[in-house]
Amino acid sequence: MDDELLSRKRAIRMLLFDVDGVLTDGTFERRGNDETKRFHSRDGIGLVLARRAGLKTGFISGRRSSAVEARARELHLDFVRLGVEDKVASLEEALDQESLQASQVAYMGDDLPDLAVLSRVGFSATVSDAPPEVRSRVDYVTRARGGYGAVRELVEEILTAMGRLDELVRAYTR
């Protein structure tokens, strides 16, 4: 593993995620004024692992959705901004709220609106089905598609670099 990338992964203190196309497969179904979304349970466990490791977690999404709000509450996220036009401003809010530097944040996004944030954080990631314009500009591309365990994959990548994954997994065997 590249020493510089390993060092950047070890410095991470907060994980932020776009939602549509990352935690979901990017599709949604409209029902009246609301929409339904599908979340993968493994991604939820990944976020639980991150929190157990002491990492802060959050969502930054351009869409507002009661389903995402409910999922964020279930997962006890530290930072949630939905319906935002300026994702960089939301990143800055997260940094201020948690007293962090951008180099201490990992962000996973999947499309063009995420590029500005991806270029500013310490470790950037995207899903395997992201457009080439995004995949070519990040530190890590997951094997999993958005909505199918990509978040869990990134969390495990970072926890492995920190030497914490095995200990956190062992806690489930007791």
Short mmCIF file of C-alpha atoms in Angstrom, two decimals:
data_model
loop_
_atom_site.label_atom_id
_atom_site.label_comp_id
_atom_site.label_asym_id
_atom_site.label_seq_id
_atom_site.Cartn_x
_atom_site.Cartn_y
_atom_site.Cartn_z
CA MET A 1 0.00 0.00 0.00
CA ASP A 2 1.20 3.49 -0.83
CA ASP A 3 2.67 5.03 2.38
CA GLU A 4 1.18 8.44 1.70
CA LEU A 5 -2.33 7.01 1.19
CA LEU A 6 -1.96 4.84 4.29
CA SER A 7 -0.96 7.89 6.30
CA ARG A 8 -3.96 9.86 5.00
CA LYS A 9 -6.36 7.02 5.89
CA ARG A 10 -4.93 6.83 9.40
CA ALA A 11 -5.52 10.57 9.88
CA ILE A 12 -9.28 10.31 9.23
CA ARG A 13 -11.54 11.37 12.10
CA MET A 14 -14.79 11.90 10.19
CA LEU A 15 -16.55 10.09 7.35
CA LEU A 16 -19.03 12.04 5.23
CA PHE A 17 -21.21 10.60 2.49
CA ASP A 18 -23.43 11.74 -0.30
CA VAL A 19 -26.63 9.68 -0.14
CA ASP A 20 -28.21 9.06 -3.56
CA GLY A 21 -25.91 6.79 -5.56
CA VAL A 22 -23.72 6.04 -2.51
CA LEU A 23 -25.99 4.75 0.26
CA THR A 24 -28.67 3.98 -2.32
CA ASP A 25 -28.50 2.74 -5.89
CA GLY A 26 -29.44 6.24 -7.02
CA THR A 27 -33.05 5.45 -7.86
CA PHE A 28 -36.08 6.66 -5.95
CA GLU A 29 -39.81 6.29 -6.17
CA ARG A 30 -42.15 9.24 -5.71
CA ARG A 31 -45.28 8.76 -3.61
CA GLY A 32 -47.16 12.00 -3.23
CA ASN A 33 -44.82 14.52 -1.64
CA ASP A 34 -42.34 11.94 -0.43
CA GLU A 35 -40.07 9.34 -1.93
CA THR A 36 -38.93 5.90 -0.91
CA LYS A 37 -35.31 4.76 -0.83
CA ARG A 38 -33.60 1.44 -0.22
CA PHE A 39 -30.59 1.22 2.09
CA HIS A 40 -28.29 -1.77 2.43
CA SER A 41 -28.04 -3.15 5.97
CA ARG A 42 -24.28 -3.74 5.59
CA ASP A 43 -23.74 -0.04 5.02
CA GLY A 44 -25.57 0.61 8.28
CA ILE A 45 -23.29 -1.82 10.13
CA GLY A 46 -20.32 -0.09 8.51
CA LEU A 47 -21.44 3.23 9.97
CA VAL A 48 -21.94 1.58 13.37
CA LEU A 49 -18.37 0.21 13.16
CA ALA A 50 -17.06 3.68 12.33
CA ARG A 51 -18.82 5.20 15.32
CA ARG A 52 -17.55 2.41 17.61
CA ALA A 53 -14.05 3.27 16.41
CA GLY A 54 -14.64 6.86 17.52
CA LEU A 55 -15.07 8.32 14.05
CA LYS A 56 -17.66 11.01 13.41
CA THR A 57 -20.14 10.25 10.62
CA GLY A 58 -22.48 12.26 8.45
CA PHE A 59 -24.46 12.83 5.27
CA ILE A 60 -24.29 15.72 2.83
CA SER A 61 -26.96 15.45 0.15
CA GLY A 62 -28.44 17.69 -2.49
CA ARG A 63 -31.84 16.06 -1.97
CA ARG A 64 -34.14 16.32 1.01
CA SER A 65 -35.93 13.13 2.00
CA SER A 66 -37.78 12.00 5.12
CA ALA A 67 -36.45 8.47 4.47
CA VAL A 68 -32.87 9.78 4.67
CA GLU A 69 -33.68 11.84 7.77
CA ALA A 70 -35.07 8.70 9.44
CA ARG A 71 -32.01 6.63 8.45
CA ALA A 72 -29.68 9.31 9.82
CA ARG A 73 -31.54 9.27 13.15
CA GLU A 74 -31.41 5.46 13.31
CA LEU A 75 -27.65 5.54 12.78
CA HIS A 76 -27.06 8.41 15.26
CA LEU A 77 -25.05 10.42 12.75
CA ASP A 78 -23.11 13.43 13.98
CA PHE A 79 -23.74 15.69 10.98
CA VAL A 80 -26.61 15.74 8.49
CA ARG A 81 -27.23 18.32 5.79
CA LEU A 82 -29.95 17.53 3.26
CA GLY A 83 -31.26 19.62 0.37
CA VAL A 84 -28.01 21.57 0.08
CA GLU A 85 -26.86 23.33 -3.06
CA ASP A 86 -23.35 24.11 -1.84
CA LYS A 87 -21.75 20.91 -0.54
CA VAL A 88 -18.45 22.69 0.15
CA ALA A 89 -20.23 25.04 2.55
CA SER A 90 -21.67 21.97 4.31
CA LEU A 91 -18.20 20.44 4.51
CA GLU A 92 -16.95 23.67 6.12
CA GLU A 93 -19.84 23.49 8.63
CA ALA A 94 -18.88 19.92 9.53
CA LEU A 95 -15.24 20.93 9.99
CA ASP A 96 -16.24 23.83 12.26
CA GLN A 97 -18.73 21.71 14.23
CA GLU A 98 -16.18 18.97 14.92
CA SER A 99 -13.07 21.20 15.10
CA LEU A 100 -11.37 19.24 12.31
CA GLN A 101 -9.17 19.98 9.33
CA ALA A 102 -10.22 18.86 5.83
CA SER A 103 -7.28 16.43 5.89
CA GLN A 104 -9.06 14.54 8.70
CA VAL A 105 -12.19 13.89 6.62
CA ALA A 106 -12.99 11.15 4.14
CA TYR A 107 -15.83 11.83 1.71
CA MET A 108 -17.60 9.46 -0.64
CA GLY A 109 -19.63 10.90 -3.49
CA ASP A 110 -20.75 9.51 -6.81
CA ASP A 111 -21.38 12.31 -9.29
CA LEU A 112 -20.37 15.73 -10.55
CA PRO A 113 -21.92 17.75 -7.67
CA ASP A 114 -19.52 15.92 -5.33
CA LEU A 115 -16.28 16.81 -7.14
CA ALA A 116 -15.63 20.05 -5.23
CA VAL A 117 -15.84 18.26 -1.86
CA LEU A 118 -13.89 15.23 -3.11
CA SER A 119 -11.03 17.52 -4.11
CA ARG A 120 -10.81 19.15 -0.66
CA VAL A 121 -10.78 16.25 1.79
CA GLY A 122 -7.98 14.09 3.12
CA PHE A 123 -9.28 10.91 1.52
CA SER A 124 -11.77 10.78 -1.36
CA ALA A 125 -13.77 7.80 -2.55
CA THR A 126 -16.49 6.85 -4.98
CA VAL A 127 -18.54 3.83 -5.96
CA SER A 128 -17.70 1.47 -8.82
CA ASP A 129 -20.65 2.65 -10.92
CA ALA A 130 -19.79 6.35 -10.68
CA PRO A 131 -19.12 8.20 -13.94
CA PRO A 132 -15.51 8.12 -15.21
CA GLU A 133 -15.18 11.86 -14.50
CA VAL A 134 -15.55 11.05 -10.81
CA ARG A 135 -13.71 7.70 -10.66
CA SER A 136 -10.61 9.30 -12.21
CA ARG A 137 -10.42 12.01 -9.53
CA VAL A 138 -10.57 10.06 -6.26
CA ASP A 139 -8.18 8.14 -4.04
CA TYR A 140 -10.32 5.00 -3.82
CA VAL A 141 -12.98 3.36 -5.99
CA THR A 142 -15.00 0.65 -4.27
CA ARG A 143 -15.65 -2.74 -5.84
CA ALA A 144 -19.29 -2.41 -4.75
CA ARG A 145 -21.87 -0.29 -6.55
CA GLY A 146 -23.74 2.45 -4.78
CA GLY A 147 -26.41 1.06 -2.47
CA TYR A 148 -24.79 -2.38 -2.37
CA GLY A 149 -22.24 -2.18 0.42
CA ALA A 150 -19.89 0.52 -0.89
CA VAL A 151 -20.07 2.50 2.34
CA ARG A 152 -19.16 -0.58 4.39
CA GLU A 153 -16.25 -1.24 2.04
CA LEU A 154 -14.85 2.25 2.56
CA VAL A 155 -15.30 2.06 6.34
CA GLU A 156 -13.45 -1.26 6.44
CA GLU A 157 -10.67 0.14 4.23
CA ILE A 158 -10.10 3.00 6.66
CA LEU A 159 -10.45 0.88 9.82
CA THR A 160 -7.99 -1.65 8.39
CA ALA A 161 -5.46 1.13 7.75
CA MET A 162 -5.94 2.25 11.35
CA GLY A 163 -5.44 -1.30 12.62
CA ARG A 164 -8.90 -1.27 14.24
CA LEU A 165 -11.10 -3.52 12.08
CA ASP A 166 -10.19 -6.88 13.63
CA GLU A 167 -10.82 -5.65 17.18
CA LEU A 168 -14.21 -4.20 16.20
CA VAL A 169 -15.25 -7.39 14.42
CA ARG A 170 -14.17 -9.50 17.42
CA ALA A 171 -16.62 -7.55 19.60
CA TYR A 172 -19.43 -9.23 17.60
CA THR A 173 -18.17 -12.73 18.47
CA ARG A 174 -18.52 -12.42 22.22
#
